[in-house]
Short mmCIF file of C-alpha atoms in Angstrom, two decimals:
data_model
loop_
_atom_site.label_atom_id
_atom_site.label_comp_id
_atom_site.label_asym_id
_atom_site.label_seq_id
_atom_site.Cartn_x
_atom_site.Cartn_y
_atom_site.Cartn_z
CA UNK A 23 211.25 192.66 80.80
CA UNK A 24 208.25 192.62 78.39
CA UNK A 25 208.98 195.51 75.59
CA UNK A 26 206.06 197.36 74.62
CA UNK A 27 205.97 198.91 70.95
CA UNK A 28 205.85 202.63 70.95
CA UNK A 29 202.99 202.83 67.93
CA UNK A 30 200.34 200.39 68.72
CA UNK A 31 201.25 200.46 72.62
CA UNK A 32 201.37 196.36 72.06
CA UNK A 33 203.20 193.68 73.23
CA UNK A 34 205.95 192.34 70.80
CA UNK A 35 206.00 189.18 72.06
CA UNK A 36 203.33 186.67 71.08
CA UNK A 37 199.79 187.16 73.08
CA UNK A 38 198.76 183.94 74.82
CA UNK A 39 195.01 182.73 75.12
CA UNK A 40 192.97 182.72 77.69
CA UNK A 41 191.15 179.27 77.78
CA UNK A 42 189.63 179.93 80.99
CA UNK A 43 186.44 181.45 79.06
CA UNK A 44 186.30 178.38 76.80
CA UNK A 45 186.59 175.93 79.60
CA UNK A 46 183.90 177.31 81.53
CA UNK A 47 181.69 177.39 78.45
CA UNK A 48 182.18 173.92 77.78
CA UNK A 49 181.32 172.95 81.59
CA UNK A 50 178.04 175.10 81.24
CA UNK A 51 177.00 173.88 77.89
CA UNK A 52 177.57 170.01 79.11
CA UNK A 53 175.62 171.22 82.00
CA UNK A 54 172.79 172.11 79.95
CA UNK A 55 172.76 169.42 78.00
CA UNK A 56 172.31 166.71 80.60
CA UNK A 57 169.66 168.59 82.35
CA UNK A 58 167.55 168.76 79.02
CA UNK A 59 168.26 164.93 79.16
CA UNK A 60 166.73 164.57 82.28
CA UNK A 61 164.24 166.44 81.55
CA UNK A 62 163.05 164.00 78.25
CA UNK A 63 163.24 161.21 80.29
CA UNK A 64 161.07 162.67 82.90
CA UNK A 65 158.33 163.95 80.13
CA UNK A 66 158.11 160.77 78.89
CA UNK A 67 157.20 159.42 82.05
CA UNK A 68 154.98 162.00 82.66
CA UNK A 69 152.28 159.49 81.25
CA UNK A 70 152.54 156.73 83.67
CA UNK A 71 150.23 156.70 86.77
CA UNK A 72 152.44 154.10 88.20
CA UNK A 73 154.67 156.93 89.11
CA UNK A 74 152.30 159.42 90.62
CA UNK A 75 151.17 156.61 92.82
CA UNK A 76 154.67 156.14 94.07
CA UNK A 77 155.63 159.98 95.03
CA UNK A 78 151.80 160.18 96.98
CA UNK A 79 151.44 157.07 98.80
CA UNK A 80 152.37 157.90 101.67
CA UNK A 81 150.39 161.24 101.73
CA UNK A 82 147.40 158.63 102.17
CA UNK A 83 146.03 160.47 98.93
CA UNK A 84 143.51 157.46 97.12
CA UNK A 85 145.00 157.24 93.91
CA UNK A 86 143.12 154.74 92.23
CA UNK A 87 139.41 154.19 93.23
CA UNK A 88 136.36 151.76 92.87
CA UNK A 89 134.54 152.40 89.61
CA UNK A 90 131.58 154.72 89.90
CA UNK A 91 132.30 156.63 92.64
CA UNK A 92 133.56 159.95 92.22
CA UNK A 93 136.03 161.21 94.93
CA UNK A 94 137.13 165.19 95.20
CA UNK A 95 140.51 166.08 93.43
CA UNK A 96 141.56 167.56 96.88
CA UNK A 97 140.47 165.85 99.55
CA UNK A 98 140.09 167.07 103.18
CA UNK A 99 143.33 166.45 105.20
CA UNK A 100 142.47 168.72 108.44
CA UNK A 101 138.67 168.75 108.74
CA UNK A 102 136.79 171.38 110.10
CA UNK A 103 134.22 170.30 113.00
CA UNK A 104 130.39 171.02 112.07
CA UNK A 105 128.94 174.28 112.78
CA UNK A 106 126.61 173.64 116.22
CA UNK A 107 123.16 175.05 115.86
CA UNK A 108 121.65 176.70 118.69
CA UNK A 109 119.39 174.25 119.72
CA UNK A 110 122.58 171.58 119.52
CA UNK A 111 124.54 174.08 122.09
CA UNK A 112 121.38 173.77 124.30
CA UNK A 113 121.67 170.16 124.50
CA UNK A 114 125.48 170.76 124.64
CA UNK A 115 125.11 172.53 127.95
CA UNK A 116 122.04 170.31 128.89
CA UNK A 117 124.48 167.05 129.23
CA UNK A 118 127.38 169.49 130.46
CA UNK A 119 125.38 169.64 134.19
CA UNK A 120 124.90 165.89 134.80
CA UNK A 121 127.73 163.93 136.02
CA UNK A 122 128.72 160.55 134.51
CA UNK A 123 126.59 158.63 137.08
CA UNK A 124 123.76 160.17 135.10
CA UNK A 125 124.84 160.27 132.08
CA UNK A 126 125.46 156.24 132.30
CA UNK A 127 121.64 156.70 133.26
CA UNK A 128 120.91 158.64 130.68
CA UNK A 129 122.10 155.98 128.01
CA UNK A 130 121.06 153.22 129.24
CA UNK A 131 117.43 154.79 129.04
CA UNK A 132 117.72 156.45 125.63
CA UNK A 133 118.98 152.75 124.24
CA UNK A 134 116.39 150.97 125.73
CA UNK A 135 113.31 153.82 124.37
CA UNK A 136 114.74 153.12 120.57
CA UNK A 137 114.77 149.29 121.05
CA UNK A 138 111.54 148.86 122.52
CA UNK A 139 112.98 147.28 125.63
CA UNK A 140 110.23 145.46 127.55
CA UNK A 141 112.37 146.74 130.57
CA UNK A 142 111.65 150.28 129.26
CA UNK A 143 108.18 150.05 128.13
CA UNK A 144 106.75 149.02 132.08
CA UNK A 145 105.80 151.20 134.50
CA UNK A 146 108.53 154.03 135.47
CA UNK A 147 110.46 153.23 138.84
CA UNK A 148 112.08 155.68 141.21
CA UNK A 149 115.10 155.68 139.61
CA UNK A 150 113.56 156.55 136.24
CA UNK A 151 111.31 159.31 137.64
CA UNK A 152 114.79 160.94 139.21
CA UNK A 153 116.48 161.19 136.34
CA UNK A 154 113.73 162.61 134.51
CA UNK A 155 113.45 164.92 137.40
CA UNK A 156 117.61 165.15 136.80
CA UNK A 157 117.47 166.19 133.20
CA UNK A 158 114.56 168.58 133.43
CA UNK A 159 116.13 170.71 136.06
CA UNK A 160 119.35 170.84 134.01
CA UNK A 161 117.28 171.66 130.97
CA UNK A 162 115.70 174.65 133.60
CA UNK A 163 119.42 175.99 133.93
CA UNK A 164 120.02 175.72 130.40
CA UNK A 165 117.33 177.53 129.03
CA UNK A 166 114.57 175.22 127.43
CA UNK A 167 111.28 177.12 127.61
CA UNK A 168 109.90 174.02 128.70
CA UNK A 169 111.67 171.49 130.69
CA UNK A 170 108.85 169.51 131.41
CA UNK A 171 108.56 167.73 128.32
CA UNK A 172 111.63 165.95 129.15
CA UNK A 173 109.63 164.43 132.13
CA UNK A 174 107.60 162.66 129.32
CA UNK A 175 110.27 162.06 127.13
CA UNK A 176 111.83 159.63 129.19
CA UNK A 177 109.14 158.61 131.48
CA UNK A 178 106.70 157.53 128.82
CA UNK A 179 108.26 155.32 126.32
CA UNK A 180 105.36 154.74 124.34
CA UNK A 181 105.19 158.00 123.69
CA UNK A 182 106.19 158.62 119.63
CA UNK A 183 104.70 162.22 118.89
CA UNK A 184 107.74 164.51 116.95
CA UNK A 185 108.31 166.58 119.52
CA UNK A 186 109.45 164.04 122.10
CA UNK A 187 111.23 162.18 119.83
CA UNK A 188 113.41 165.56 119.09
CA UNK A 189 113.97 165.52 122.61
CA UNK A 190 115.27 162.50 122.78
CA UNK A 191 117.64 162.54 119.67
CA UNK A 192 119.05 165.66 120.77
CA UNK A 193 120.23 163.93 124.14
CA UNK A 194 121.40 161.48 122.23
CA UNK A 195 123.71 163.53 119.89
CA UNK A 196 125.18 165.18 122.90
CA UNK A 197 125.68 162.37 124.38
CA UNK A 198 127.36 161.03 121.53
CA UNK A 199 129.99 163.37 121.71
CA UNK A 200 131.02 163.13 125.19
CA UNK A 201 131.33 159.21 124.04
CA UNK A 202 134.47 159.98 122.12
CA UNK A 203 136.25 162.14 125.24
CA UNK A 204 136.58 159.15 126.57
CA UNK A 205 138.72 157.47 124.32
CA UNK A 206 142.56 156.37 124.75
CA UNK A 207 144.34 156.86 121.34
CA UNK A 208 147.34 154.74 120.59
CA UNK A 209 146.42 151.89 122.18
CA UNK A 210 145.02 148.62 122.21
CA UNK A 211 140.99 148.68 123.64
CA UNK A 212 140.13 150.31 127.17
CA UNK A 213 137.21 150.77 129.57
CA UNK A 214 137.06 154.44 128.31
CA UNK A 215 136.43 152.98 124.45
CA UNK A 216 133.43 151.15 125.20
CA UNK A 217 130.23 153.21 124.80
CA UNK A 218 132.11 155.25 122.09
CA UNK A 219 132.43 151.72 120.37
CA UNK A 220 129.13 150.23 120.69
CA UNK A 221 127.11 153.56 120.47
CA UNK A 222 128.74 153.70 116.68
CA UNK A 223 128.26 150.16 116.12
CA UNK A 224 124.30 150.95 116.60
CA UNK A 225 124.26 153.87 114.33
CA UNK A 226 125.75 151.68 111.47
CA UNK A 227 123.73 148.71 112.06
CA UNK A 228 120.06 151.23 112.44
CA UNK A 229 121.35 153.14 109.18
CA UNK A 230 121.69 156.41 110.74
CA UNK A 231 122.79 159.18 108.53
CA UNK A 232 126.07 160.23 109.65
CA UNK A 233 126.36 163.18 108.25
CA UNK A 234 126.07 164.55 104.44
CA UNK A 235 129.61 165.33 103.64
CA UNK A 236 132.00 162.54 104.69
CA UNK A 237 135.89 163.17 104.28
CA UNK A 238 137.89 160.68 102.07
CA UNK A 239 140.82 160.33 103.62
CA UNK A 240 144.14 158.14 104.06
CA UNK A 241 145.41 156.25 106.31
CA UNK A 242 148.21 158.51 107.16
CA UNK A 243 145.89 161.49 108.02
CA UNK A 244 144.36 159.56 110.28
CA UNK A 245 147.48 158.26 112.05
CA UNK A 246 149.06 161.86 111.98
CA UNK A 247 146.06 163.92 112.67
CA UNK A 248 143.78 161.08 115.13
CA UNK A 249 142.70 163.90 117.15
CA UNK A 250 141.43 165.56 114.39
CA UNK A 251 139.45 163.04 113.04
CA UNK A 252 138.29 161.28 115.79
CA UNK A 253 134.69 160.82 115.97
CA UNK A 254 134.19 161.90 112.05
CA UNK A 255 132.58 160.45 109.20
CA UNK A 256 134.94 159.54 106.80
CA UNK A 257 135.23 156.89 103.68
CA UNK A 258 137.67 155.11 102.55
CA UNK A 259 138.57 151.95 100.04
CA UNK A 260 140.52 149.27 100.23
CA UNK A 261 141.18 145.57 99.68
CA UNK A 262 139.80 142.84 102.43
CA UNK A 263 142.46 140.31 103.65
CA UNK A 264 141.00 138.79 106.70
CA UNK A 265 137.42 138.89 108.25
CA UNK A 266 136.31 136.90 111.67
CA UNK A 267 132.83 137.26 113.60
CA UNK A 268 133.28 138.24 117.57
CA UNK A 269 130.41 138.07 120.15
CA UNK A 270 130.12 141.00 122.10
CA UNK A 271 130.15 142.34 125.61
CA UNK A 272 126.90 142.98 127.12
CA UNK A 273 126.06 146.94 126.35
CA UNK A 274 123.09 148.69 126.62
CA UNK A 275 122.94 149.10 122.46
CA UNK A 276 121.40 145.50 121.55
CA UNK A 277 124.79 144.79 120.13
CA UNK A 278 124.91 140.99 119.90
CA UNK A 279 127.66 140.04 117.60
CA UNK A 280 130.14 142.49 114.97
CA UNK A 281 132.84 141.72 112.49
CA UNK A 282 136.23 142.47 112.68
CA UNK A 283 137.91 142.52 109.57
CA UNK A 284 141.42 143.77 108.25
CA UNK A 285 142.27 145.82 105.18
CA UNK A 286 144.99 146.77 102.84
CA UNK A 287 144.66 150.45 101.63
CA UNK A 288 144.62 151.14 98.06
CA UNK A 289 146.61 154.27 98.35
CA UNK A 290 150.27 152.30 98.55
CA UNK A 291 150.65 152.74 102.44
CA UNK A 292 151.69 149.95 104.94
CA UNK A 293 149.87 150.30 107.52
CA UNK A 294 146.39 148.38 107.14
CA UNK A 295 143.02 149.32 108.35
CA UNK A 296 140.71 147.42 111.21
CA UNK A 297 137.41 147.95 110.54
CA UNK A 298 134.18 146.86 112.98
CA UNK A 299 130.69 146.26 111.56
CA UNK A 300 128.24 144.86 112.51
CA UNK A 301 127.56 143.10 109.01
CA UNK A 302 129.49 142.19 106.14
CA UNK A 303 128.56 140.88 102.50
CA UNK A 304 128.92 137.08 102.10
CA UNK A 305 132.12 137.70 100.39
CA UNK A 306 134.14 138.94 103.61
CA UNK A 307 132.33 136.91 105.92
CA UNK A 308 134.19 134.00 103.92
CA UNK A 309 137.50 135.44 104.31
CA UNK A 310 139.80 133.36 106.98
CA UNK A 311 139.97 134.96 110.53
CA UNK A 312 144.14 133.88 110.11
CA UNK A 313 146.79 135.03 107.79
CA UNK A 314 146.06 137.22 104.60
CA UNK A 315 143.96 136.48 101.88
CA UNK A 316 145.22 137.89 98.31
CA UNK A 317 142.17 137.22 96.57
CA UNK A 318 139.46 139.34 98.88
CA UNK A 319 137.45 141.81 97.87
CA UNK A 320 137.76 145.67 97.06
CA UNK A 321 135.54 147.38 99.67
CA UNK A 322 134.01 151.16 100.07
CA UNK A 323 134.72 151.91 103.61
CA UNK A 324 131.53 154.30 104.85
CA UNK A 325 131.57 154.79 108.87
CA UNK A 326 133.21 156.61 111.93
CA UNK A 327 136.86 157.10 112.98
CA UNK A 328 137.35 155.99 116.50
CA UNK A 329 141.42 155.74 117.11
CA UNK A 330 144.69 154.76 116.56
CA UNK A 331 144.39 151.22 117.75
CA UNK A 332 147.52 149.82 118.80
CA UNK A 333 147.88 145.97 117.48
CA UNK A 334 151.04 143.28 117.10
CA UNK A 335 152.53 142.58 113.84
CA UNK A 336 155.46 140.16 112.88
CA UNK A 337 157.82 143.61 113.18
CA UNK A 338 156.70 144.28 116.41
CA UNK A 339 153.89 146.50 117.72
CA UNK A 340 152.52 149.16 115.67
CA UNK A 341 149.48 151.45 115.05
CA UNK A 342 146.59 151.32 112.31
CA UNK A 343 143.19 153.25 112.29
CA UNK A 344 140.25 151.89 113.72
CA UNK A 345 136.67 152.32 112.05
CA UNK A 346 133.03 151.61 112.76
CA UNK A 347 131.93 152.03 109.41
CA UNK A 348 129.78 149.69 106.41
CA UNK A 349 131.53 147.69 104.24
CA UNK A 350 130.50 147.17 100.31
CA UNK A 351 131.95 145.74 98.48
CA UNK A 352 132.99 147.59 95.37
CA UNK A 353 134.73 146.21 91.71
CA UNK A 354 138.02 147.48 91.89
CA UNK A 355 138.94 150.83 89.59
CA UNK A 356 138.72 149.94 86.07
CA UNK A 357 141.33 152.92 85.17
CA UNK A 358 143.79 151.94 82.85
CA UNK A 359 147.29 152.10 83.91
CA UNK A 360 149.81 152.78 81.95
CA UNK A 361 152.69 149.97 81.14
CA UNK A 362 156.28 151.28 81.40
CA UNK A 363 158.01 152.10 78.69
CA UNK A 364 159.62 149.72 76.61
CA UNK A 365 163.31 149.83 75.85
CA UNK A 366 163.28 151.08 72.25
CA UNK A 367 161.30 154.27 73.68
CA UNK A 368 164.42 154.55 76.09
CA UNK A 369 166.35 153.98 73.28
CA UNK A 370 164.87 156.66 70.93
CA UNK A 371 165.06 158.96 73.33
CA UNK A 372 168.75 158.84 73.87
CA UNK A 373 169.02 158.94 70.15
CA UNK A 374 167.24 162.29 70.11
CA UNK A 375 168.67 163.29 73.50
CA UNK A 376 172.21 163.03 71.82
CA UNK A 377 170.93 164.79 68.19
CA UNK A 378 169.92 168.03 70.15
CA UNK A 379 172.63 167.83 71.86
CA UNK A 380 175.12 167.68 69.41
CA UNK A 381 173.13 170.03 67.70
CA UNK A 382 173.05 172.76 70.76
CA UNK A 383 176.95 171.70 70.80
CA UNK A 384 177.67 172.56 67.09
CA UNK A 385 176.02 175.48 67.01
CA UNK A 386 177.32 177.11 70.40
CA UNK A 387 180.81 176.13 68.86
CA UNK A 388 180.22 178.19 65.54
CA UNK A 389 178.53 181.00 67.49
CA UNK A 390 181.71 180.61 69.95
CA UNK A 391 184.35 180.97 66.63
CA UNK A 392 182.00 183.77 65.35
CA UNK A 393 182.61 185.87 68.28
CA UNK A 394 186.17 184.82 68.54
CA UNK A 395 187.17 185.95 65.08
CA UNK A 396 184.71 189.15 65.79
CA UNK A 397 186.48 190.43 68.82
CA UNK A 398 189.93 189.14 67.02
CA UNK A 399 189.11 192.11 63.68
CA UNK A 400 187.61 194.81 66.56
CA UNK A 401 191.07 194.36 68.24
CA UNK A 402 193.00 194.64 65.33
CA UNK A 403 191.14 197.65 64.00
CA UNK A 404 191.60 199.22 67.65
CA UNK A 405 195.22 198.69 67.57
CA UNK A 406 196.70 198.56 63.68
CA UNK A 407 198.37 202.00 63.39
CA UNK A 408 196.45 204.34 60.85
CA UNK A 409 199.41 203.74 57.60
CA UNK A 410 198.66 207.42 56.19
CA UNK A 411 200.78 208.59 58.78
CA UNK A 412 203.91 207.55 57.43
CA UNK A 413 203.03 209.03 53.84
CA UNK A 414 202.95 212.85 55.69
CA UNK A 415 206.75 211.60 56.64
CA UNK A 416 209.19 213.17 54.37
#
C-alpha cells in the first residue's frame, strides 16, 4: 500500500526512472548515425563511373562510347514506327492485293531493274507483261490516277526518267515491309527469313539511307522488345571477337558472299551480338572464324534489326540479336574512368564518420541532460508546497 502525502499529493516512497525513453533514444540516435555513414561512403563513390556501369548494364543503356560520336542522354527503348505518308499507304494497299506468288514476282523483277540484269534488260516475256498487267490493275483499285505507268515501270527497264523510278522505289519499300512479316523470332534461320535477310543485306552493301534518326539501343531492348524493333534502324557499339566470310544462297539481290561476325557489347551485358555485312574493314576480316579474340576492334554498329536468333553456346542454347548493319571500326571511348578509392580515403572517412558521430552523440546527450534537469525543476515547482502557508499558521 503506496502512501500518498496529503500536501504535495506525492508519493513518499522514492520515484523510479523510466529508462524506456532513454533506451529508445539511444536506438534512434545509433540509427542515425550509421545511416549518415552509409551515406559518406556512398557520396564518395558517387565519382566513380565504374559503378554506374554496374547498376545499368543490364538495362542495355551504352555507358561508355567510341570517341566522337555523340549518343542521346535518353535513348529510345520502345520506338515509335514512322509516320506513313499518303502516297506510302497507296503503295501499302497497292502490295496488299497481290498474293505472294506475285509478290515473289514482283521482287525478283524490281532486283533485277536496279542491277542491270541482262535477264531484265531483253525483251519483256508473257510472264513479265502479266504482272505488269497484275500491278496496274491493283494500282486501279487502289487509287493511282494513273496505273499505266506501272506498265512501263516494269516493262521497260531501260527506262530511268524520275517518275518511273518513284514507282519503282515505292514498290520496293512496301515490299520491304511485308519482308519482315515473314520472319520467325527466337530461332535459329528459316525459309520465312530469307528475302527479309538478303533484301537488307542489299540496302547496306548499295548505301541506302535507312532512315535519318536511328535508335541506339542495347542489347536487352532488343531481346525484350524484338517485336518492337524488328525491321528498325538502330546503332550500336561494341567490341569484335570473331569474324568469318560465308558464300551465299542464290537470291535474287546479287548477294554473292557476307560476313558473319560476333560481338561483345560495351554496355556490360552477356549476351553478344551477330552481325551480317556484306563488308568489313581489314581489321575484322582478320579476326579468327573460331574462339574469341581479346584484342579485336571497337566497332560502330549502323544497320537493321532482323531477330532474336537462336544460337549454341558452351551453357547451352541461348538467344542474341541479329543485325544487317555496317561495321566501322571506331577507337574505343577515351573517357577517363575513375580508379577506386584507395584505402586511406576509406580510412579518412571512417575517421570523420566516427567525429560527427561522436559529435551528434555528445551533443544529443547534453541536450538529453538539459531537458532532464528542465522537466526535473518544472516538476518540483509544480509540486513543492507554497511555505507561506505555514507562516498564516498560528
Amino acid at each position: 500500500m503506496k502512501i500518498r502525502s496529503s500536501l504535495t499529493e506525492r508519493t513518499l516512497y522514492r520515484q523510479r526512472t523510466d529508462k524506456s525513453t532513454a533506451r529508445s533514444n539511444g536506438r534512434r540516435l545509433t540509427t542515425l548515425t550509421l545511416a549518415l555513414v552509409l551515406v559518406l561512403l556512398l557520396m564518395q563513390q558517387a565519382g566513380d563511373p565504374e559503378v554506374y556501369r554496374k547498376i545499368f548494364a543490364r538495362l542495355g543503356v551504352p555507358i561508355t562510347t567510341p570517341a566522337g560520336i555523340e549518343i542521346p542522354s535518353q535513348p529510345d527503348f520502345l520506338p515509335v514506327a514512322a509516320a506513313k505518308t499518303a502516297a506510302s499507304a497507296d503503295f501499302t494497299k497497292l502490295i496488299a492485293q497481290l498474293n505472294d506468288e506475285d509478290r515473289d514476282r514482283l521482287t525478283r523483277r524490281l532486283a533485277a531493274i536496279r542491277h542491270r540484269d541482262p535477264a531484265a534488260m531483253a525483251e519483256p516475256d508473257e510472264q513479265q507483261t502479266a504482272l505488269a498487267a497484275t500491278v496496274a490493275s491493283a494500282a486501279r483499285e487502289s487509287g493511282f490516277a494513273d496505273p499505266t505507268r506501272f506498265d512501263a515501270a516494269l516493262l521497260d527497264a531501260d527506262a530511268t526518267k524520275p517518275e518511273l523510278e518513284q514507282l519503282r522505289n515505292g514498290l520496293q519499300s512496301a515490299l520491304d515491309a511485308t519482308y519482315f512479316d515473314t520472319i520467325d523470332d527466337g530461332t535459329v534461320w528459316n525459309q520465312g527469313d530469307f528475302k527479309a535477310f538478303y533484301r537488307s543485306l542489299e540496302r547496306i552493301a548499295d548505301d541506302d539511307r535507312l532512315s535519318d534518326d536511328p535508335v541506339y539501343v542495347g542489347v536487352v531492348p532488343l531481346i525484350e522488345q524484338s517485336v518492337s524493333y524488328r525491321g528498325r534502324h538502330v546503332r550500336m557499339y561494341g567490341q569484335a571477337v570473331q569474324a568469318s566470310q560465308i558464300d551465299a544462297k542464290p537470291n535474287p539481290f546479287q548477294i554473292e558472299d557476307y560476313w558473319m561476325v560476333w560481338l561483345r557489347p560495351i554496355d556490360g551485358s552477356e549476351r553478344p551480338i551477330v552481325v551480317y555485312s556484306p563488308s568489313v574493314p581489314p581489321q575484322i576480316a582478320a579476326l579468327k572464324g573460331t574462339g574469341v579474340d581479346e584484342s579485336g576492334p571497337m566497332v560502330d554498329i549502323d544497320g537493321i534489326f532482323l531477330k532474336r536468333y537462336l544460337y549454341r553456346s558452351v551453357g547451352g542454347y541461348d538467344q542474341a540479336p541479329l543485325l544487317v548493319a555496317r561495321i566501322e571500326p571506331a577507337s574505343q571511348a577515351a573517357a577517363a574512368s575513375s580508379e577506386p578509392p584507395p584505402r586511406s580515403g576509406i580510412a579518412i572517412a571512417f575517421a570523420a564518420a566516427a567525429m560527427i558521430a561522436a559529435a551528434a552523440t555528445g551533443l544529443w546527450y547534453w541536450s538529453f541532460r538539459r531537458s532532464q534537469r528542465r522537466d526535473h525543476l518544472l516538476r518540483q515547482k509544480r509540486t513543492q508546497p507554497d511555505l507561506k502557508l505555514f507562516d498564516e499558521l498560528d
